[in-house]
Coordinates of C-alpha atoms in Angstrom, one line a residue:
M582 CA 20.3 -10.9 -5.5
K583 CA 19.8 -14.7 -6.0
R584 CA 20.9 -15.0 -2.3
V585 CA 18.0 -12.9 -1.0
L586 CA 14.5 -14.1 -0.1
A587 CA 11.8 -11.4 0.1
I588 CA 8.9 -11.6 2.6
I589 CA 6.1 -9.2 2.2
L590 CA 3.9 -8.7 5.3
G591 CA 0.3 -8.3 4.3
G592 CA -0.8 -6.8 7.6
G593 CA -3.7 -7.6 9.9
A594 CA -7.4 -6.9 9.4
G595 CA -6.6 -3.4 8.0
T596 CA -9.1 -1.8 10.4
R597 CA -7.7 1.7 9.6
L598 CA -8.5 1.2 5.9
Y599 CA -12.0 -0.1 6.6
P600 CA -14.4 -0.3 4.6
L601 CA -11.9 -0.7 1.7
T602 CA -10.7 -3.9 3.6
K603 CA -14.2 -5.2 4.2
L604 CA -14.0 -7.7 1.4
R605 CA -10.3 -7.9 0.6
A606 CA -6.9 -8.1 2.3
K607 CA -5.0 -4.8 2.7
P608 CA -2.4 -5.6 0.0
A609 CA -5.3 -6.2 -2.5
V610 CA -6.8 -2.7 -2.1
P611 CA -6.8 -0.9 -5.6
V612 CA -4.5 2.1 -6.0
A613 CA -4.0 4.6 -8.8
G614 CA -6.9 3.4 -11.0
K615 CA -5.4 0.0 -12.1
Y616 CA -2.9 -1.3 -9.6
R617 CA -3.2 -3.0 -6.2
L618 CA -1.0 -2.1 -3.2
I619 CA 0.8 -5.4 -3.4
D620 CA 2.1 -4.5 -6.9
I621 CA 4.4 -1.8 -5.3
P622 CA 6.7 -4.1 -3.2
V623 CA 6.5 -6.9 -5.7
S624 CA 7.5 -4.6 -8.6
N625 CA 10.3 -3.1 -6.5
C626 CA 11.6 -6.7 -5.9
I627 CA 11.4 -7.6 -9.6
N628 CA 13.2 -4.3 -10.6
S629 CA 15.9 -5.2 -8.0
E630 CA 16.3 -8.7 -9.5
I631 CA 14.9 -10.4 -6.4
F632 CA 12.6 -13.1 -7.7
K633 CA 11.9 -15.3 -4.6
I634 CA 8.9 -13.6 -2.9
Y635 CA 6.5 -14.7 -0.2
V636 CA 3.4 -12.7 0.8
L637 CA 2.1 -13.4 4.3
T638 CA -1.6 -12.7 5.0
Q639 CA -4.4 -13.9 7.1
F640 CA -7.5 -11.8 6.3
N641 CA -9.8 -12.0 3.2
S642 CA -7.0 -13.3 1.0
A643 CA -9.1 -14.7 -1.9
S644 CA -8.8 -11.6 -4.2
L645 CA -5.1 -11.2 -3.3
N646 CA -4.5 -14.9 -4.2
R647 CA -6.3 -14.4 -7.5
H648 CA -4.5 -11.2 -8.4
I649 CA -1.0 -12.7 -7.7
A650 CA -1.8 -16.0 -9.6
R651 CA -3.0 -14.0 -12.6
T652 CA -0.2 -11.4 -12.6
Y653 CA 3.1 -12.9 -11.5
N654 CA 4.0 -16.0 -13.5
F655 CA 7.8 -16.4 -13.9
S656 CA 9.0 -18.9 -16.5
G657 CA 9.9 -22.5 -15.6
F658 CA 13.5 -21.7 -16.3
T659 CA 14.0 -19.7 -13.1
E660 CA 13.5 -20.3 -9.4
G661 CA 11.4 -17.2 -9.3
F662 CA 7.9 -17.1 -7.7
V663 CA 5.4 -14.9 -5.9
E664 CA 3.4 -17.0 -3.4
V665 CA 0.8 -16.1 -0.8
L666 CA 1.1 -17.8 2.5
A667 CA -2.1 -17.5 4.5
A668 CA -2.2 -18.2 8.3
Q669 CA -2.9 -21.9 8.9
Q670 CA -3.1 -24.2 11.8
T671 CA -0.3 -26.7 12.4
L672 CA 0.4 -29.3 15.1
E673 CA 2.9 -26.9 16.7
N674 CA 0.7 -23.8 16.5
L675 CA -3.1 -23.6 16.4
N676 CA -3.2 -19.7 16.5
W677 CA -3.5 -17.0 14.0
F678 CA -0.5 -14.7 13.3
Q679 CA 0.0 -12.7 16.5
G680 CA 2.1 -10.0 14.8
T681 CA 4.7 -9.4 12.0
A682 CA 7.4 -11.5 13.6
D683 CA 5.1 -14.2 14.6
A684 CA 3.8 -14.5 11.0
V685 CA 7.4 -15.1 9.8
R686 CA 8.1 -17.5 12.7
Q687 CA 5.1 -19.7 11.8
Y688 CA 6.5 -20.2 8.3
L689 CA 10.2 -20.3 9.2
W690 CA 10.3 -24.0 8.4
L691 CA 9.4 -23.1 4.8
M692 CA 11.8 -20.1 4.5
E693 CA 14.7 -22.2 5.7
E694 CA 14.4 -24.6 2.8
W695 CA 15.9 -21.9 0.5
D696 CA 19.6 -21.6 0.2
V697 CA 19.9 -17.8 0.8
D698 CA 22.0 -15.4 2.9
E699 CA 19.4 -12.7 3.7
Y700 CA 15.7 -12.3 4.4
L701 CA 14.3 -8.9 3.1
I702 CA 11.2 -8.0 5.1
L703 CA 8.8 -5.6 3.4
S704 CA 5.4 -4.1 4.1
G705 CA 2.4 -4.5 1.9
D706 CA 0.8 -1.0 2.3
H707 CA 3.5 1.5 1.4
L708 CA 3.8 3.6 -1.8
Y709 CA 7.4 4.1 -2.9
R710 CA 10.0 3.1 -5.5
M711 CA 13.2 1.6 -4.1
D712 CA 16.2 -0.3 -5.5
Y713 CA 16.7 -3.0 -2.9
R714 CA 20.1 -3.8 -4.4
Q715 CA 21.7 -0.7 -2.8
F716 CA 20.0 -1.6 0.5
V717 CA 21.4 -5.2 0.4
Q718 CA 24.8 -3.9 -0.6
R719 CA 24.9 -1.5 2.4
H720 CA 23.9 -4.3 4.7
R721 CA 26.7 -6.5 3.4
E722 CA 29.4 -3.8 3.4
T723 CA 28.8 -2.9 7.1
G724 CA 28.7 -6.6 8.1
A725 CA 25.3 -5.9 9.8
D726 CA 23.2 -8.6 11.4
I727 CA 20.1 -6.4 10.7
T728 CA 19.7 -3.3 8.6
L729 CA 16.7 -0.9 8.8
S730 CA 15.7 1.4 6.0
V731 CA 15.1 4.8 7.6
L732 CA 14.2 8.3 6.5
P733 CA 14.6 11.7 8.1
I734 CA 11.4 13.2 9.3
D735 CA 10.1 16.5 10.8
E736 CA 8.6 16.9 14.3
R737 CA 5.0 17.1 13.1
R738 CA 4.9 13.5 11.8
A739 CA 7.6 12.0 14.1
S740 CA 5.2 10.6 16.8
D741 CA 3.4 8.5 14.1
F742 CA 6.5 6.3 13.6
G743 CA 9.0 4.1 15.3
L744 CA 12.0 6.3 15.8
V745 CA 15.7 5.3 16.0
K746 CA 18.9 7.0 17.3
I747 CA 22.3 6.2 15.6
D748 CA 25.9 6.7 16.4
Q749 CA 28.6 8.2 14.1
S750 CA 29.0 4.9 12.3
G751 CA 25.3 4.5 11.5
R752 CA 24.8 1.8 14.1
I753 CA 21.4 2.0 15.8
I754 CA 21.7 2.5 19.5
N755 CA 18.2 3.4 20.7
F756 CA 14.5 2.7 19.7
S757 CA 11.2 4.3 20.6
E758 CA 7.8 3.3 19.2
K759 CA 5.6 6.3 18.4
P760 CA 6.9 8.5 21.2
K761 CA 5.2 11.6 22.5
G762 CA 6.3 14.6 24.7
D763 CA 9.6 14.2 26.5
A764 CA 10.1 10.8 25.0
L765 CA 9.9 12.4 21.6
T766 CA 12.4 15.1 22.4
K767 CA 14.9 12.5 23.6
M768 CA 14.9 10.9 20.1
R769 CA 16.2 14.1 18.4
V770 CA 19.5 13.5 16.5
D771 CA 21.9 15.4 14.3
T772 CA 20.8 13.9 10.9
T773 CA 23.8 15.4 9.1
V774 CA 25.4 12.0 10.0
L775 CA 23.1 10.6 7.3
G776 CA 24.3 13.1 4.7
L777 CA 21.7 15.9 5.1
T778 CA 22.7 19.5 4.9
P779 CA 22.6 21.5 8.2
E780 CA 19.4 23.2 6.9
Q781 CA 17.7 19.9 6.2
A782 CA 18.9 18.5 9.5
Q783 CA 17.3 21.4 11.3
E784 CA 14.0 20.7 9.6
Q785 CA 14.1 16.9 10.0
P786 CA 15.8 16.1 13.3
Y787 CA 14.3 12.6 13.7
I788 CA 15.0 9.3 12.0
A789 CA 11.9 7.1 11.3
S790 CA 12.0 3.4 10.6
M791 CA 10.1 2.6 7.3
G792 CA 9.3 -1.0 8.4
I793 CA 11.7 -2.4 5.8
Y794 CA 14.4 -4.7 7.2
I795 CA 17.2 -7.0 6.1
F796 CA 18.2 -9.9 8.4
K797 CA 21.1 -12.3 8.0
K798 CA 19.3 -15.7 7.6
D799 CA 20.9 -17.3 10.7
V800 CA 20.3 -14.2 12.8
L801 CA 16.6 -14.0 12.1
T802 CA 16.2 -17.8 12.6
K803 CA 18.0 -17.5 16.0
L804 CA 16.0 -14.5 17.2
L805 CA 12.6 -16.0 16.3
R806 CA 13.4 -19.5 17.6
E807 CA 14.9 -18.3 20.9
G808 CA 12.6 -15.3 21.6
S809 CA 8.9 -15.0 22.0
G810 CA 8.4 -11.4 20.6
T811 CA 5.6 -11.1 18.1
D812 CA 6.5 -7.8 16.4
F813 CA 9.6 -6.7 14.6
G814 CA 9.5 -3.0 15.2
K815 CA 8.3 -3.1 18.8
E816 CA 10.2 -6.2 20.2
I817 CA 12.5 -8.3 18.0
I818 CA 14.7 -5.5 16.6
P819 CA 14.9 -3.3 19.8
D820 CA 15.8 -6.4 21.9
A821 CA 18.5 -7.4 19.4
S822 CA 20.1 -4.0 19.2
G823 CA 22.1 -4.6 22.4
D824 CA 24.2 -7.6 21.2
H825 CA 23.8 -7.4 17.4
N826 CA 25.1 -5.0 14.8
V827 CA 21.9 -3.2 13.7
Q828 CA 22.6 -0.6 11.0
A829 CA 20.5 2.2 9.4
Y830 CA 20.2 2.7 5.6
L831 CA 19.1 6.2 4.5
Y832 CA 16.3 6.3 1.9
D833 CA 15.8 9.8 0.5
G834 CA 13.0 9.3 -2.0
Y835 CA 9.2 9.5 -1.8
W836 CA 7.7 7.1 0.7
E837 CA 4.1 7.1 2.1
D838 CA 2.5 4.8 4.5
I839 CA -1.0 4.6 3.2
G840 CA -2.6 2.6 6.0
T841 CA -5.4 5.0 6.8
I842 CA -8.3 6.3 4.6
E843 CA -7.0 9.9 4.7
A844 CA -3.4 9.0 3.8
F845 CA -4.7 6.6 1.1
Y846 CA -7.0 9.3 -0.4
H847 CA -4.3 12.0 -0.5
A848 CA -1.6 9.7 -1.9
N849 CA -3.9 8.7 -4.8
L850 CA -5.0 12.3 -5.6
A851 CA -1.4 13.5 -5.4
L852 CA -0.6 11.3 -8.5
T853 CA -2.6 13.8 -10.6
E854 CA -0.4 16.8 -9.7
Q855 CA 1.6 18.7 -12.3
P856 CA 4.3 19.0 -13.4
H857 CA 6.1 16.9 -10.7
P858 CA 3.8 14.5 -8.7
P859 CA 5.6 13.2 -5.6
F860 CA 5.3 9.6 -7.0
S861 CA 5.1 8.7 -10.6
F862 CA 4.0 5.5 -12.3
Y863 CA 5.6 6.8 -15.6
D864 CA 9.1 5.5 -15.0
E865 CA 10.5 3.2 -17.7
Q866 CA 13.6 2.3 -15.7
A867 CA 11.5 0.9 -12.8
P868 CA 7.9 0.1 -13.9
I869 CA 5.2 -0.9 -11.6
Y870 CA 3.7 -4.2 -12.8
T871 CA 0.1 -5.3 -12.5
R872 CA -2.4 -7.7 -14.1
A873 CA -2.8 -7.3 -17.9
R874 CA -6.6 -7.0 -18.4
Y875 CA -6.7 -6.4 -22.2
L876 CA -9.3 -3.7 -21.9
P877 CA -10.4 -1.4 -24.7
P878 CA -9.3 2.3 -24.7
S879 CA -11.3 4.8 -22.7
K880 CA -14.1 6.6 -24.5
L881 CA -14.6 10.3 -23.7
L882 CA -17.7 11.8 -25.2
D883 CA -17.7 15.6 -24.9
C884 CA -16.1 15.7 -21.4
Q885 CA -14.2 18.4 -19.6
I886 CA -11.3 16.8 -17.7
T887 CA -8.6 18.6 -15.7
E888 CA -5.7 17.2 -13.5
S889 CA -7.0 13.7 -13.5
M890 CA -6.0 10.1 -14.3
I891 CA -8.4 7.9 -16.3
G892 CA -7.9 4.1 -16.3
E893 CA -8.5 2.0 -19.4
G894 CA -11.9 0.7 -20.5
C895 CA -13.9 3.7 -19.2
I896 CA -16.9 5.3 -20.8
L897 CA -17.5 9.0 -19.9
K898 CA -20.3 11.1 -21.3
K899 CA -20.7 14.9 -21.2
C900 CA -19.3 15.2 -17.7
R901 CA -16.9 17.3 -15.8
I902 CA -14.0 15.7 -13.9
E903 CA -11.5 17.7 -11.9
H904 CA -8.5 16.5 -9.8
S905 CA -9.7 12.9 -9.6
V906 CA -8.6 9.3 -10.3
L907 CA -10.9 7.0 -12.3
G908 CA -10.3 3.3 -12.2
V909 CA -10.7 0.7 -14.9
R910 CA -14.2 0.3 -16.5
S911 CA -15.5 3.4 -14.8
R912 CA -18.8 4.6 -16.3
V913 CA -19.9 8.2 -15.8
E914 CA -23.2 9.4 -17.4
A915 CA -24.1 12.9 -18.7
G916 CA -24.3 15.9 -16.5
C917 CA -22.1 14.5 -13.7
V918 CA -19.5 16.5 -11.8
I919 CA -16.7 14.7 -10.1
Q920 CA -14.2 16.6 -8.0
D921 CA -11.3 15.6 -5.7
S922 CA -12.5 12.0 -5.8
L923 CA -11.2 8.5 -6.3
L924 CA -13.4 6.1 -8.3
M925 CA -12.1 2.5 -8.3
G926 CA -14.1 1.5 -11.3
A927 CA -15.6 -2.0 -11.9
D928 CA -14.6 -5.6 -12.2
F929 CA -16.9 -6.2 -15.2
Y930 CA -19.2 -4.6 -17.7
E931 CA -22.9 -4.8 -17.6
P932 CA -24.5 -6.1 -20.8
F933 CA -24.9 -3.4 -23.5
A934 CA -22.1 -1.4 -21.9
E935 CA -22.5 1.3 -24.6
R936 CA -26.2 1.7 -23.9
Q937 CA -27.9 5.1 -23.7
S938 CA -28.1 6.5 -20.1
D939 CA -31.7 6.3 -19.0
C940 CA -32.9 7.5 -15.6
K941 CA -36.4 6.2 -16.2
T942 CA -35.6 2.6 -15.3
K943 CA -36.2 1.6 -11.7
E944 CA -33.0 -0.4 -11.5
V945 CA -29.8 1.5 -10.5
T946 CA -27.1 0.5 -13.1
L947 CA -23.4 -0.1 -12.6
G948 CA -21.4 3.2 -12.5
I949 CA -22.4 6.8 -11.9
G950 CA -25.9 7.9 -12.9
A951 CA -26.7 11.1 -14.8
N952 CA -26.6 14.5 -13.2
T953 CA -24.8 13.2 -10.1
T954 CA -22.2 15.3 -8.1
I955 CA -19.4 13.6 -6.2
R956 CA -16.9 15.6 -4.2
R957 CA -14.1 14.5 -1.8
A958 CA -15.1 10.8 -1.9
I959 CA -13.8 7.3 -2.5
I960 CA -16.2 5.1 -4.6
D961 CA -15.2 1.5 -4.2
K962 CA -15.5 -1.0 -7.1
N963 CA -18.8 -2.1 -8.7
A964 CA -20.8 0.7 -7.0
H965 CA -24.3 1.4 -8.4
I966 CA -24.9 5.1 -8.0
G967 CA -28.2 6.4 -9.2
C968 CA -29.2 9.6 -11.0
D969 CA -29.3 13.0 -9.4
V970 CA -27.3 11.8 -6.4
Q971 CA -25.1 14.2 -4.4
I972 CA -22.2 12.7 -2.5
I973 CA -20.8 16.0 -1.1
N974 CA -20.8 15.5 2.7
K975 CA -23.2 18.4 2.9
D976 CA -23.2 18.6 6.8
N977 CA -19.4 18.4 6.9
V978 CA -19.5 15.2 9.1
Q979 CA -16.0 13.9 10.1
E980 CA -16.9 10.4 11.1
A981 CA -20.0 8.3 10.4
E982 CA -20.8 4.6 9.9
R983 CA -23.8 4.1 7.6
E984 CA -23.0 0.6 6.4
N985 CA -26.7 -0.3 5.9
Q986 CA -26.9 2.7 3.6
G987 CA -23.8 1.7 1.7
F988 CA -21.2 4.2 2.9
H989 CA -18.9 5.4 5.7
I990 CA -17.4 8.8 6.4
K991 CA -13.7 8.8 7.6
S992 CA -11.8 12.1 8.3
G993 CA -14.6 13.9 6.3
I994 CA -14.1 11.6 3.3
V995 CA -17.2 9.7 2.1
V996 CA -16.3 6.1 1.3
V997 CA -19.0 4.2 -0.7
L998 CA -18.7 0.5 -0.2
K999 CA -17.9 -2.1 -2.8
N1000 CA -21.0 -3.3 -4.6
A1001 CA -23.1 -0.6 -2.8
V1002 CA -26.4 0.6 -4.4
I1003 CA -27.1 4.3 -3.8
P1004 CA -30.7 5.1 -5.0
D1005 CA -31.7 8.0 -7.3
G1006 CA -31.9 11.4 -5.6
T1007 CA -29.8 10.4 -2.5
I1008 CA -28.0 13.2 -0.8
I1009 CA -25.0 12.3 1.4

C-alpha cells in the first residue's frame, strides 16, 4: 500500500446540502454526533494502510483545514500525511476547479512527485467502511488501467447513479450517467456475473458506480494531459473505456451517498436502529477516527431517552429524547421533547455551563431552551433556541427558504442554521 496515493475529492459548493454547507466545505459537515464526513474516507485509508492522502477542495475550506490539522498528525518517521489542497491560481491556470478530473489535473504536478504506482480517487461525502487493500489487489490482479468500485442496485434508485455494463470477465463495456426511460432499460445486466444469487440478481439488475476509482499512475497522467474532460464519471472514464482495460470491483457492504439533506438526515438517524444498524461506528477492527476533544462525560438529569446516540460533553435535564442523534456539548433544558432529530451540538460552552435554566432572561442562551419541542429537524451547531419553541413543521411545508429567520425546510425537514437564534415562543 506504500505504492498508492489517495486523492479525496471534496466536491463543489455542496448546494444540495445547503444550508449545512453555508459556512463549511462539504467534507467538514458533522456526522453521527462527533465526526465529520471527511473522517470516513480518511479512516478507511488509514485502516487500509494507505498513509499518503490529499484532500482537494475549493469552497469554505477553513474549518476543514483546521479539523485535518488537529486530527491527522502522523509521526515524523513515516511519509504519511493528510493534506488539504485548495483551488489556487497558477501561471498556467487562472480558473477554479471545473470538475473532479480538472481538480486532479491542476495538482498533477504535485502528485507526480510521489514514487507510487496507483492513484486511488475517493469522494468526500459517502458513508461506508471499505478495505481498499482488496480493491487495489483486484486492480493489480486483472492488470487493469482503471478499476471502478461498483455495487448492484435496484430499479427504483438506478437513475440517480452513473450505471455501467460489464462483460463476462468483469471488464466495463458501456457507461450511462443517470439514465431514464429506455436508456435505463438498456443498462440492465445479469448481475450473477458479480457473484449475486439469481434471486438477488432479479432484484438488483443494475450496476452503479460508487465514484471510487483506481488509476495506474501513468494512465491517469496521460488521460488528464492529453484530454480536456473535466469530470471522471461523465467524461474521462467513459472516453477511456474503448482503448483501456477498465474493470469493475464489486462492493457488497453498506454504502450511502449523503449528498442531499434528506439522505444525510436518514443516514444519521439510521445509526440509532437496533439491533443491527446499517452502518456502525462500533467496529474495533476498522475504527473511524476523528479529533480528540477531551470533553467531560455527558450528564443526564432525570431524562427519558430511547433509540438515540448522545455525544460526549452534553448536559440534558428532565427531557424526553426519542430516535435522535445529539452532538458534542448539546444542552437541552427541562421539559423538552426531541423526536426524530439530529442536533449537531456546539463548538464551545457558554460561561457557567451548569447554570440553572432560566426563561426569564431576555437573552436566548446556547442550546435548546426549556419546554421546547423539536420533531424531524436538523439543528446545526451553536444554535440558540429559546424557551417554548416548537420546531415541528406544523403546516407540513416541503420546501422553504427562511434564511433571515434562521432556518430552511428541505424535503419536509426543518434545518436550523449554524449560529442561528430562534426567539422564545417561535413556532415553525
